Structures are given as structure tokens and as C-alpha cells.
Coordinates of C-alpha atoms and ligand atoms in Angstrom, one line a residue:
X144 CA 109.8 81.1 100.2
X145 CA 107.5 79.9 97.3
X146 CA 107.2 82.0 94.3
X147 CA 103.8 84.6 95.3
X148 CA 101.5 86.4 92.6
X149 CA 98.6 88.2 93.6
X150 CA 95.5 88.5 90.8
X151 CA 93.4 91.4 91.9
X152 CA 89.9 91.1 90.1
X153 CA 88.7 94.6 89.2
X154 CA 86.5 94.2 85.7
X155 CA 83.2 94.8 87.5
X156 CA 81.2 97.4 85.8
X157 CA 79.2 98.6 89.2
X158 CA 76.7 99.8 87.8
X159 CA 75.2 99.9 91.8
X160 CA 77.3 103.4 92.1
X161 CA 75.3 105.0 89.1
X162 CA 78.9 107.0 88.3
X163 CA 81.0 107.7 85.5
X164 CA 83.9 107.0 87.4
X165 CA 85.1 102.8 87.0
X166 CA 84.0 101.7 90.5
X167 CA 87.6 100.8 92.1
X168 CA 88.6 104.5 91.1
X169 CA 86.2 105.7 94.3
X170 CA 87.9 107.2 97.2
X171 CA 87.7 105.9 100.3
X172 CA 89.8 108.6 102.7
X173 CA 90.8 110.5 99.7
X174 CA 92.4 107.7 97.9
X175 CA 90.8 105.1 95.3
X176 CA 89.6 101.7 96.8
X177 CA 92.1 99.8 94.4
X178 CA 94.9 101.8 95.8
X179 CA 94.2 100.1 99.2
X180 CA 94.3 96.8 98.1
X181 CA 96.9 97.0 95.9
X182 CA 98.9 98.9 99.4
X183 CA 97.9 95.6 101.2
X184 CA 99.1 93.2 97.9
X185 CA 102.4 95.0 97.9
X186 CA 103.2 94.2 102.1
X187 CA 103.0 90.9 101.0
X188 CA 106.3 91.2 98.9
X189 CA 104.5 89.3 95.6
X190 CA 106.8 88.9 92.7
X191 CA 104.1 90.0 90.6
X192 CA 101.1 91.7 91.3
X193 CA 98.2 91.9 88.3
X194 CA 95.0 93.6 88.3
X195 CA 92.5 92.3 86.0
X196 CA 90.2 95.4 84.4
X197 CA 87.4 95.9 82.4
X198 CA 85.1 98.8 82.6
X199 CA 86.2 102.1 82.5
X200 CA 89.7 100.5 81.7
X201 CA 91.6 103.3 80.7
X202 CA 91.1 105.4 83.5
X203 CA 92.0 102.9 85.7
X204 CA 95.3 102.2 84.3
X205 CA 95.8 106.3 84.1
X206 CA 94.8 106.8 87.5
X207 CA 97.6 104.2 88.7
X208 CA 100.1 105.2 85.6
X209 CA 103.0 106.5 88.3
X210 CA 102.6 103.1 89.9
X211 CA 105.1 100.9 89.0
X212 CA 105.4 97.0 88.7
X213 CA 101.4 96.3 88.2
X214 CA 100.7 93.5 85.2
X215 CA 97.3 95.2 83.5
X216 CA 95.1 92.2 82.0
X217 CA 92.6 93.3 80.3
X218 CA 89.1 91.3 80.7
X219 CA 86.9 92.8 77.3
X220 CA 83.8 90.6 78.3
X221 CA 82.7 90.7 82.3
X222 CA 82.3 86.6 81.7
X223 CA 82.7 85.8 85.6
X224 CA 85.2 85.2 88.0
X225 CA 86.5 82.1 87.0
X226 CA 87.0 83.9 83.7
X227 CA 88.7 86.7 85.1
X228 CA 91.8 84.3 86.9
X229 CA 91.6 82.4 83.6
X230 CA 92.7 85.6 81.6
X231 CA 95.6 86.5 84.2
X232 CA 96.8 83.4 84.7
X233 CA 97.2 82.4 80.8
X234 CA 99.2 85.8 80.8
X235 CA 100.9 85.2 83.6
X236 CA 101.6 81.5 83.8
X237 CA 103.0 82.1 87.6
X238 CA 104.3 79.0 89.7
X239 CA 104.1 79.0 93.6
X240 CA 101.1 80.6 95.0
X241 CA 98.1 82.6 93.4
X242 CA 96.2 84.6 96.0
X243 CA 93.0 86.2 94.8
X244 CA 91.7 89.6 96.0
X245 CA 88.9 91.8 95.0
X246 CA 89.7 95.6 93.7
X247 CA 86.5 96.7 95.4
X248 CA 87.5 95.1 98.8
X249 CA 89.3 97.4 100.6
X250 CA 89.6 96.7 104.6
X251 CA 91.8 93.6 104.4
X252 CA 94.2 93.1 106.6
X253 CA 97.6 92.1 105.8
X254 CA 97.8 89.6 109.3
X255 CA 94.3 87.9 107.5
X256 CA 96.3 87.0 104.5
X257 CA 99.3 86.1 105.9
X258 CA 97.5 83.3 107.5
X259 CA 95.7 82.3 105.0
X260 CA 98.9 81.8 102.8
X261 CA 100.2 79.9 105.3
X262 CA 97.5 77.7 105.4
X263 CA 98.7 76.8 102.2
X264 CA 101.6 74.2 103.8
X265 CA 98.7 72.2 104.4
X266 CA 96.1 73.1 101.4
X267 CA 97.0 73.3 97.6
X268 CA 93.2 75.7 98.1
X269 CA 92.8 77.8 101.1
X270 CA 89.4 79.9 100.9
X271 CA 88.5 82.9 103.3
X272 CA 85.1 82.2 104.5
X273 CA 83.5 84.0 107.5
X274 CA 80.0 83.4 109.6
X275 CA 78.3 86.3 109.6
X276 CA 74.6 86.9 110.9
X277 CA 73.2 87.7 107.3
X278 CA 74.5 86.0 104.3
X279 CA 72.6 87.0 101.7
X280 CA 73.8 87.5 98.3
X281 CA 77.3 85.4 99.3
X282 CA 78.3 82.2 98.3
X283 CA 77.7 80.1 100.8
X284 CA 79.9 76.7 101.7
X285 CA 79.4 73.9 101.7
X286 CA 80.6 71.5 104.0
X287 CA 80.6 67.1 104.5
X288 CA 79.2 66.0 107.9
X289 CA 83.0 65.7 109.2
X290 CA 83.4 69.8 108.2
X291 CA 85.4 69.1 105.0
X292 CA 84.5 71.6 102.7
X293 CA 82.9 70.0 99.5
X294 CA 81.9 73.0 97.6
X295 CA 80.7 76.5 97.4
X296 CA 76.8 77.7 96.1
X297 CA 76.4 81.2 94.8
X298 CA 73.4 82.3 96.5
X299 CA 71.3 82.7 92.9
X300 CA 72.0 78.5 92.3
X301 CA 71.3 77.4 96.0
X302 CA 68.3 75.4 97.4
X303 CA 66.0 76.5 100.2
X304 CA 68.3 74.4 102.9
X305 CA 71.7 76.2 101.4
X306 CA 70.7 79.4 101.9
X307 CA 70.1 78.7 105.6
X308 CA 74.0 78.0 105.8
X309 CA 75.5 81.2 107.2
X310 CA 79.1 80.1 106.3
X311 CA 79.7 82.6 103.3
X312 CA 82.5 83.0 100.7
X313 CA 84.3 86.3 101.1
X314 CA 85.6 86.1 97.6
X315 CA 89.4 85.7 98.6
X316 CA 91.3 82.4 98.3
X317 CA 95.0 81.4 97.6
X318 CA 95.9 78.3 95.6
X319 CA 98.5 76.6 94.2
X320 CA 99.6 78.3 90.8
X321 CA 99.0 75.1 88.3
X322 CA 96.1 73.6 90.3
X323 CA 94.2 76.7 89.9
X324 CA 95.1 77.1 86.3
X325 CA 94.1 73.9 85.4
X326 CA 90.8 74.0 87.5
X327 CA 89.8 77.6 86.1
X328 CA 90.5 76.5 82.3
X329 CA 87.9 73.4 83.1
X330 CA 85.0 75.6 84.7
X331 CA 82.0 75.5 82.9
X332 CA 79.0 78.1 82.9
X333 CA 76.0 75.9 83.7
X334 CA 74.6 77.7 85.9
X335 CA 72.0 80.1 87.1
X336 CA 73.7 83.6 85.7
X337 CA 75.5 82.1 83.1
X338 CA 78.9 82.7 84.1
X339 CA 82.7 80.9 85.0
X340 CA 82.4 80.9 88.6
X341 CA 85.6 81.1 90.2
X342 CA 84.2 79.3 93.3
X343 CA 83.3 76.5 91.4
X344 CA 87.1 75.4 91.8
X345 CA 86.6 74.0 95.0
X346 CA 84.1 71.3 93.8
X347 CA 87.3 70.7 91.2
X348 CA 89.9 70.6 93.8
X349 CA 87.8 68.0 95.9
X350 CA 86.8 66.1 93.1
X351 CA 91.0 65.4 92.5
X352 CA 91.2 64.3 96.2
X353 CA 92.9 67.5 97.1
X354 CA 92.4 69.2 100.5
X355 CA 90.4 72.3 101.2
X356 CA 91.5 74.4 103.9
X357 CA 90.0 77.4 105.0
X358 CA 90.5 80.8 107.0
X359 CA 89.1 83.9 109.0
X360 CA 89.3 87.0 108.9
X361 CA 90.2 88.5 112.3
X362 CA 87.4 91.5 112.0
X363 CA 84.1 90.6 111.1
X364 CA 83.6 92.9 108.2
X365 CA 87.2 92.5 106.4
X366 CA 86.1 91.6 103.3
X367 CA 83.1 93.5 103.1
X368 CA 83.4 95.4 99.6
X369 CA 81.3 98.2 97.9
X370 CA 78.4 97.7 95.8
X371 CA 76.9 101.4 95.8
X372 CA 77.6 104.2 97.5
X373 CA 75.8 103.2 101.1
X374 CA 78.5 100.6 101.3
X375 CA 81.3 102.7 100.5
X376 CA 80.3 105.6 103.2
X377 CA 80.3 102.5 105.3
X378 CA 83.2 101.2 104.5
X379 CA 84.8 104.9 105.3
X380 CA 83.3 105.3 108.5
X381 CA 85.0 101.5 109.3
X382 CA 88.5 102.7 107.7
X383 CA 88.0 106.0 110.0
X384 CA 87.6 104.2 112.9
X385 CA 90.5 101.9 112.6
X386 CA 92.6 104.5 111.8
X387 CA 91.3 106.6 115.3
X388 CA 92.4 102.7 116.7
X389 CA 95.7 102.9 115.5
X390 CA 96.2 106.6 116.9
X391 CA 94.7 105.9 120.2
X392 CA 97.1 102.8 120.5
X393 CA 100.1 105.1 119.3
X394 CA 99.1 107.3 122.7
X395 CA 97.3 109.7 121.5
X396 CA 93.9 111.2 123.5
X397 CA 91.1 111.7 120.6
X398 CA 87.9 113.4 122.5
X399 CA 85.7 111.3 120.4
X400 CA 87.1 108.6 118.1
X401 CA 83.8 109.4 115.6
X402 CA 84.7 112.5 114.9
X403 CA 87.9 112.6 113.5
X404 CA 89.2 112.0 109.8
X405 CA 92.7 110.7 108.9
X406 CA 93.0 110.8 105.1
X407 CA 96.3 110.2 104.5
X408 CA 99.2 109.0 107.1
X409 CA 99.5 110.6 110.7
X410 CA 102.7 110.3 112.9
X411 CA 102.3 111.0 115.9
X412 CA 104.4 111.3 119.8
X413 CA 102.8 111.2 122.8
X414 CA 100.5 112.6 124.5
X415 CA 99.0 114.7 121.5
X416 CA 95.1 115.5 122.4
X417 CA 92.8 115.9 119.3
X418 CA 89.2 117.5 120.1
X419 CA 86.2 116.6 118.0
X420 CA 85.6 117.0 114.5
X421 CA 89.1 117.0 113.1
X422 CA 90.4 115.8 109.1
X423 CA 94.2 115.3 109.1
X424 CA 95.1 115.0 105.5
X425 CA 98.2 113.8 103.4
X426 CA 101.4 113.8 105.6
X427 CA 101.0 115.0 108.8
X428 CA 103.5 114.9 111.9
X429 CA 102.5 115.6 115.7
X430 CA 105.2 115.8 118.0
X431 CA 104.8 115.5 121.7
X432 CA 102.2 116.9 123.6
X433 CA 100.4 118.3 120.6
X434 CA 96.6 120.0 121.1
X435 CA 94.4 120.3 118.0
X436 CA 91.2 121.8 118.7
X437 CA 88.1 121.4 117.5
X438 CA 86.8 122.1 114.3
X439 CA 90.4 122.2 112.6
X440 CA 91.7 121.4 108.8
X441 CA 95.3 120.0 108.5
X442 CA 97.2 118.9 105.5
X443 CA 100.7 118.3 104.6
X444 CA 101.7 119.6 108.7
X445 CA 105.0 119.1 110.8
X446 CA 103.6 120.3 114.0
X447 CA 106.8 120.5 116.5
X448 CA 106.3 119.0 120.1
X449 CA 104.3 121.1 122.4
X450 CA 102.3 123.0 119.8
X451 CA 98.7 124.1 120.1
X452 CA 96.1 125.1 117.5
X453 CA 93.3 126.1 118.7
X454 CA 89.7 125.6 117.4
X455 CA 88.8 126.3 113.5
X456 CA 92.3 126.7 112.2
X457 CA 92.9 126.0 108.5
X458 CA 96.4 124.4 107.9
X459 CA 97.8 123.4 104.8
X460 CA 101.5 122.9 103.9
X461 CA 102.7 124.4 107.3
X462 CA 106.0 123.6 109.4
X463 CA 106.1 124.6 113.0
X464 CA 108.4 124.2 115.4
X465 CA 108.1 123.7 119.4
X466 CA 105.3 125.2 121.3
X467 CA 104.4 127.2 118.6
X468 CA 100.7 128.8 118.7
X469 CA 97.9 128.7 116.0
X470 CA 94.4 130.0 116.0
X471 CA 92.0 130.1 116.8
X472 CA 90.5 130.7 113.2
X473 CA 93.7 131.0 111.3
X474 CA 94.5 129.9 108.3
X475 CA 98.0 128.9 107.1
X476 CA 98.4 128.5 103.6
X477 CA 101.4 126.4 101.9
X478 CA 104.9 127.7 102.8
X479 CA 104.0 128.9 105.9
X480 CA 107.1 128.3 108.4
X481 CA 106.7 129.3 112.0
X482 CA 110.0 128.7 113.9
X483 CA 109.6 128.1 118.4
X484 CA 107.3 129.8 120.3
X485 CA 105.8 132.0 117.2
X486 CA 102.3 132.9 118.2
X487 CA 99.9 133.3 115.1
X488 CA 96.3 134.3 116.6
X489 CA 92.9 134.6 115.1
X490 CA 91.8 135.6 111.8
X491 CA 95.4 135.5 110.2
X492 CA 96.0 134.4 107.3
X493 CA 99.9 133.5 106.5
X494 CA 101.4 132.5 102.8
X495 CA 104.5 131.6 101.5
X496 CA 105.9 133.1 104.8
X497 CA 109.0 132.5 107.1
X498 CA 108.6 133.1 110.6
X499 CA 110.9 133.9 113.1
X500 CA 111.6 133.1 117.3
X501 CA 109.2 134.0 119.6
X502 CA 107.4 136.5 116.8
X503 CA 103.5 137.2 117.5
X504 CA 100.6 137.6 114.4
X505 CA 98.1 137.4 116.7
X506 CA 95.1 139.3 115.3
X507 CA 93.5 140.2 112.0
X508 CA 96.6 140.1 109.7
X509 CA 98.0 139.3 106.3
X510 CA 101.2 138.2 105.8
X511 CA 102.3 136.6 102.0
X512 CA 105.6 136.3 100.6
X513 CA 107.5 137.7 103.5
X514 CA 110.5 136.8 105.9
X515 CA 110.0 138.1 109.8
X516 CA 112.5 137.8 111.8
X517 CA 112.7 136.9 115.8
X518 CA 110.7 138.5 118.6
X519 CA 108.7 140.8 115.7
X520 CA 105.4 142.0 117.0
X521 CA 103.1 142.4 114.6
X522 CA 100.3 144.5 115.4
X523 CA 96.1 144.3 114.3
X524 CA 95.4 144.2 110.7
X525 CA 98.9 144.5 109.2
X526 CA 99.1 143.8 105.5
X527 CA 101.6 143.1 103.8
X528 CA 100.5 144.2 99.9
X529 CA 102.5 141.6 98.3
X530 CA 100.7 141.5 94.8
X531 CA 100.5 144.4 92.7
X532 CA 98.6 142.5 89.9
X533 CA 101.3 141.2 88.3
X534 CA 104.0 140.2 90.2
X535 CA 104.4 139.1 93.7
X536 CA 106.8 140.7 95.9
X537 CA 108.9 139.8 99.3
X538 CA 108.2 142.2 102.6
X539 CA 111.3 141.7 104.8
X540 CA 111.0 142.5 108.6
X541 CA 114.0 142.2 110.9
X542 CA 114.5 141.2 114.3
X543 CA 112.7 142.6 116.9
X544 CA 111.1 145.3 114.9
X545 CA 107.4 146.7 116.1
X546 CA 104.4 147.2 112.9
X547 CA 102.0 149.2 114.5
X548 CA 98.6 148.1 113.8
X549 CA 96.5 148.6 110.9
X550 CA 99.5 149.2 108.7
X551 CA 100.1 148.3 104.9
X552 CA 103.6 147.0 103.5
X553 CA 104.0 147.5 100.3
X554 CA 106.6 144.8 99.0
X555 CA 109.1 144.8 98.4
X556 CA 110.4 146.4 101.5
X557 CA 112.4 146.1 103.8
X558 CA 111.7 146.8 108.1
X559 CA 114.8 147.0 109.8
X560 CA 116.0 145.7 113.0
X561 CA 113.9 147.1 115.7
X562 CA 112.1 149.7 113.8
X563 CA 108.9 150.6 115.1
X564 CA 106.2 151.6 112.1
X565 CA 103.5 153.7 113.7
X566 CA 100.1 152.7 113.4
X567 CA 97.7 153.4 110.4
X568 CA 101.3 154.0 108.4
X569 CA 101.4 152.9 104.5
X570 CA 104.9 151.9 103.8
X571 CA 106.0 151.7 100.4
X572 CA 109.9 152.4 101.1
X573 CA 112.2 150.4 103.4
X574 CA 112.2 151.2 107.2
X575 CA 115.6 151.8 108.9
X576 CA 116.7 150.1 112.0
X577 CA 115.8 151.2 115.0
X578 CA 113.6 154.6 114.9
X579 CA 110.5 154.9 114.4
X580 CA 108.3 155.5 110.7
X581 CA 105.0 156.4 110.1
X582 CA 102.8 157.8 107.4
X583 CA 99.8 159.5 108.9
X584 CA 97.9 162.6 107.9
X585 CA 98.5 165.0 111.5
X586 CA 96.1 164.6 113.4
X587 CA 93.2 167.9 113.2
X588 CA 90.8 169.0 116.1
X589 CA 88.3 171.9 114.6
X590 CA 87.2 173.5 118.5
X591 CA 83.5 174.0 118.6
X592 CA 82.2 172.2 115.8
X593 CA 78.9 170.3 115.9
X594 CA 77.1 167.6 114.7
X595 CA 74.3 168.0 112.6
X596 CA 71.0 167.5 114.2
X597 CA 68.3 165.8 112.8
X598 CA 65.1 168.0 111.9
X599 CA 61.9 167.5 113.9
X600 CA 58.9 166.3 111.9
X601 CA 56.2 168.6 111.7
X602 CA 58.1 171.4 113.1
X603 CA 59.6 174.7 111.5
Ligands
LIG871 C1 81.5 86.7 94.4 C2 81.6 85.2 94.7 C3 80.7 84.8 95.9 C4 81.2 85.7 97.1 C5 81.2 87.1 96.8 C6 81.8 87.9 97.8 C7 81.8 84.1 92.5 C8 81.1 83.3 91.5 N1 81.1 84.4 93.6 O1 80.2 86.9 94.1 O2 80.8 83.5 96.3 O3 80.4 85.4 98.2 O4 81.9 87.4 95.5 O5 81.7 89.3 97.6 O6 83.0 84.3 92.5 N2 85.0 90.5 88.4 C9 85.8 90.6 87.4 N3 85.4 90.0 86.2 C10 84.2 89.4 86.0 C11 83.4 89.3 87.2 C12 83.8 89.9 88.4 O7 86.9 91.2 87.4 O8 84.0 88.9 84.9 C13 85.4 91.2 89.7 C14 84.4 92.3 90.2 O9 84.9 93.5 89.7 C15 84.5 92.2 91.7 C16 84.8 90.7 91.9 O10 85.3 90.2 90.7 O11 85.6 92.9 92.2 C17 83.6 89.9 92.4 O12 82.6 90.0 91.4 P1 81.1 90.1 91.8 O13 80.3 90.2 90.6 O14 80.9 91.2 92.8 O15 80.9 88.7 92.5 P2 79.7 88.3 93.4 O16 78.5 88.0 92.5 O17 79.4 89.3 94.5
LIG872 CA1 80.2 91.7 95.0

């Protein structure tokens, strides 16, 4: 296959977002819009890969400074888009194909650019146009009465007529290497803003005799990119529901494909069902036949097949395995390992925290920095007291062993193997197997003792 470089034009100042932050550095799903395009521009295998930057410069080459094999090319003066593929290509001077993107366009699809490379068999300039209902502010194109394309008008240099064409430029075209290097080193800036106008190389390319091709994207709003911050919640709510697309067509039931959030990658079997108003973040994994309820937070989660977290659970950092049981309201803080069939119920909070067979948390509890062991029953409000200011400390509880409710820990200790801790105990030293330990005042009864009564007002 020919030799591929992608040039990824991302100088823009956009002023439109009224941010500090260089406009590519904006998140869309948690991660910044040039991230997303340069994800697209590396599935297409390109022996090089540039991104042309401007504003804000350093903290875009910072933000991406763990991401190897990028060619930075630095555009001092925002002189136009011509300009811009002039700069990387004199660094670059590539051979084979040049296929321009935009750092600000993130929705692409990888199928749309496939095809429009391999228009280039038949083109030495393939542009990505679309027909859209409102073309405003595109260039539009301009095409011969037999549909060859002849040129393209930015909408600030185009006649009343033009602007009626509702043909547009989307900005992303692939050409051959030299061609476009010659054609981008003869642009001129005679025109309305003043600037080299990358489009202007079609008029180039026809003017040598040299064919035009063009393509579509296969979604209407592709190339849409992001001007200000209307755009990019746009743009998100687009991403959110392709990526509720993807899921659905994976097998999984989402109660309402509006209302969920995927910022980061989802795996999931079959059969999981996710209610409304759910974010999955970072790396999560659903086996089969997973339930997440409503309302719930997960990041970083390896849910095993068959589990169930029920509504308002918090989950970050959390490994489960099958038919485990969360919520609801729980919240499972990183390390938290629950092994089959653990049950962790509502208004728990776990930390740092193994979690054996078939074990139940299910009400009111703390439990940091511990290890519990299989079929443990831990009762209502159990803490385990794992901090003492300083230092954090492990609570140990062994198989099978029974905390009566509303008892304290205090780590390090150690429950043994089915010990049974009466409730209300404070235990600050380790817990032998089997038999039973409490610390409880005895219990008083003072026979005929009252309450007081309240006094009657006005009365003696
Ligand atoms: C450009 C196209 C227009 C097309 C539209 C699609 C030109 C002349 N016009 O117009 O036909 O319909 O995109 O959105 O190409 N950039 C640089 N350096 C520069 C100038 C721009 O890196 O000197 C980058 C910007 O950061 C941006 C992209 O190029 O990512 C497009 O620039 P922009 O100013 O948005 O172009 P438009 O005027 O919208
Ligand atoms: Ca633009």
C-alpha cells in the first residue's frame, strides 16, 4: 500500500469557547477532542501522523506528551489553511498520500476515510463534501454542468447564486503528497479574509487537468466540529448516542439510550440491562446478564456475569465476581474486591477491601483496609476504625465469623474463624475462633424509677 501521512490542522485560536484552555484540549466524554481524531488517524495505520499547532501550543503538546509517534509543527502565525499544510508538508516532505483532518473535528468515522482514500486510485484530490439543509459558514462547491467539481468558495468570497449551493466543504480531503505540496506553496491570499486557503487547491488541481473526486460521509453530521461550547455539548450528546448504538448492537437492553453516559470503553456480554441515567467511566467490563440501576456511577469496574447494582450506587475501582450484589446506595471505593455471591447493601461504604464467598455488608457499614473471609455476616453499622490519624491499619475477619451490629474494629485485628462479636462491642484486640466477644457495659434496670414530668403552666 502507498506510503500514508495524516496532517491534522489544530492552530485555531477559538476564541468562540472564551477559555483558557487551546480549543482541541476540550473534552468531549472526558477526553480532549484532539485525542479523538488523532484515535481515528492512528486506525488508519499512517506512517506518520503530524498535528499542526498554534495557540495555546505548549499545553497541547504537554497534554499529549505520553503519546508517542506524533510530528508537532508549529504554525506561529494563524495565516490560513493552505498555510497550515504548507508548514507540515515542508517539514515533512511525505510521498504517497496526504489526508487532511481537523483537530476540532471529532465524530469521523474511520469507514468515511477509508473510502475516501480509496477514492484516491481514481483522483490525485478526493474532497469530503456533504449536502446538508443549512450551509452557512462552509465552503461551498462548485461544480461544471456535467458535475465535475471546478472549485470551492468560502462562504465570505461567494456570490448571491453560490451561497444557494447546499453542497459544502467539510474541511477533510486526501491528495496526492507532491501534488498538494506543490499546489499549497502556489496559493495566494487574494481574497476576502486575507488568508492561504487550503480549498483553493482544487481550482489548482483542475486547472493542471487533474481529476477531482469526491466523497460522503456516511452520517450526516460527521464532520461537524466545535466552534463554542453549544457545538461541543452537541457534539457530546452525538458521541453519547453512538456509543448507546454500539452497546445496544453488542446486546445489551439500555432503558433509555438518552440517558446513559459512556466516557471511556465499555465491554460488555449479553443480556446486561442498564436503567436510566447511568455514566460508565474509564474501563469498565459487564459480564452476562448484568443489571445496573438507575442513577448509578461506575469507573474502572469488572462486574462478573450475573451481577446486580441496584439504584444510586457509587463504583470506582471495584472487581466483582458472579452474581455478586451492590446497593442500593453504596459506594465502593478503589480496591474494593468482592468475590461470588458477596452481597454489599445500602449505605456501605467499602475501601481498599477484600471480600470473601457468599459474605453479606448489607446495611450501614464501613469497611477500609480489611480482608473478610467467606460466608462472614456483617451486621448494621460495623466499622472498622482503620485510621488512627496517622497510619492506616488492616482489620482481618475469618471465615464464617458473625460482627454483631453496631460494632467498632479497631485495626489492626484480627476475628477469627467463626467468632461471633456481640453487638455494640468495641474491639481493640484480636477475636478467637469460634466463641463469642463482646464489650458491653451490663446491662442496668433501676425498678420504679420515673420520668420527669413536665410542670404545668400557671399551676403550683
Ligand atoms: C474551513 C474551510 C471551509 C470548510 C470549513 C469546514 C478553508 C479556507 N475553508 O473553513 O471550506 O467548509 O473549514 O469546517 O479551508 N487552522 C490552522 N491554521 C490556520 C487556520 C486554521 O491550523 O492558520 C485549523 C483550525 O484550527 C481548524 C481548521 O484549521 O481546526 C479549520 O479552520 P477554520 O478557521 O475553522 O476554517 P473555516 O473558516 O471554518
Ligand atoms: Ca470551522
Amino acid at each position: 500500500m502507498e506510503e500514508l501521512t495524516v496532517v491534522v490542522l489544530a492552530a485555531g485560536q477559538g476564541t468562540r469557547m472564551r477559555s483558557r484552555r487551546p480549543k482541541v484540549l476540550h473534552p468531549l466524554a472526558d477526553r480532549p477532542l484532539l485525542a479523538h481524531v488523532l484515535d481515528t488517524a492512528e486506525r488508519l495505520q499512517p506512517q506518520r501522523l503530524a498535528v499542526v499547532y498554534g495557540h495555546g501550543g505548549d499545553q497541547v503538546r504537554e497534554a499529549f506528551a505520553d503519546r508517542p509517534g506524533i510530528t508537532w509543527v508549529h504554525q506561529a502565525e494563524q495565516l490560513g489553511t493552505g498555510h497550515a499544510v504548507a508548514q507540515a508538508l515542508t517539514s515533512l516532505e511525505p510521498k504517497g498520500t496526504v489526508l487532511v483532518l481537523y483537530g476540532d473535528v471529532p465524530l469521523l468515522r474511520e469507514e468515511t476515510l477509508r473510502e475516501l482514500l480509496a477514492a484516491r486510485a481514481e483522483a490525485e484530490l478526493v474532497l469530503l463534501t456533504a449536502r446538508i439543509d443549512d450551509p452557512r459558514g462552509y465552503g461551498r462547491i462548485l461544480r461544471d454542468e456535467a458535475g465535475r467539481v471546478q472549485g470551492i468558495v468560502e462562504e465570505k468570497d461567494a456570490s448571491e447564486a453560490q451561497r444557494l449551493i447546499d453542497e459544502v466543504n467539510t474541511g477533510v480531503l486526501a491528495a496526492g503528497a507532491e501534488a498538494l505540496a506543490r499546489w499549497v506553496n502556489a496559493l495566494e491570499r487574494s481574497n476576502a479574509q486575507g488568508e492561504y486557503y487550503l480549498t483553493d487547491v482544487v481550482a489548482l488541481a483542475v486547472a493542471e487537468g487533474l481529476a477531482v473526486a469526491t466523497r460522503h460521509p456516511r452520517e450526516a453530521d460527521e464532520f461537524l466540529g466545535v466552534n463554542d461550547r453549544v457545538q461541543l455539548a452537541h457534539l457530546e450528546r452525538r458521541y453519547q448516542r453512538r456509543q448507546a448504538q454500539d452497546l445496544m448492537q453488542l446486546g445489551v437492553t439500555l432503558r433509555d439510550p438518552a440517558r446513559l453516559d459512556v466516557r471511556g470503553r465499555v465491554e460488555a456480554g449479553r443480556d446486561v440491562v442498564i436503567d436510566v441515567d447511568v455514566i460508565l467511566e474509564g474501563e469498565v467490563v459487564l459480564g452476562d446478564g448484568v443489571e445496573i440501576g438507575p442513577f448509578c456511577h461506575l469507573k474502572d469496574v469488572r462486574l462478573g456475569p450475573g451481577c446486580k447494582v441496584l439504584s444510586h450506587s457509587v463504583l470506582e475501582g471495584v472487581e466483582a465476581g458472579e452474581e455478586v450484589s451492590i446497593g442500593p446506595f453504596a459506594r465502593l471505593r478503589p480496591g474494593t474486591n468482592l468475590a461470588a455471591r458477596a452481597k454489599v447493601g445500602n449505605f456501605v461504604e467499602i475501601k481498599n477491601a477484600q471480600v470473601g464467598e457468599g459474605s453479606k455488608i448489607n446495611h450501614l457499614s464501613y469497611v477500609g483496609d480489611a480482608e473478610v473471609g467467606r460466608e462472614v455476616n456483617i451486621g448494621a453499622g460495623t466499622i472498622t476504625c482503620n485510621y488512627d490519624g496517622a497510619n492506616k491499619h488492616r482489620t482481618i475477619i475469618e471465615d464464617r465469623a458473625f460482627i454483631g451490629s453496631d460494632s467498632q474494629l479497631v485495626a489492626p485485628v484480627r476475628i477469627g474463624e467463626g467468632a461471633t462479636i456481640g453487638a455494640g462491642s468495641t474491639i481493640t484486640r484480636d477475636a478467637p475462633p469460634h466463641a463469642l466477644t463482646l464489650s458491653r457495659v451490663p446491662q442496668k434496670t433501676r425498678e420504679g424509677w420515673q420520668r420527669p414530668v413536665k410542670r404545668k403552666k400557671g399551676g403550683s
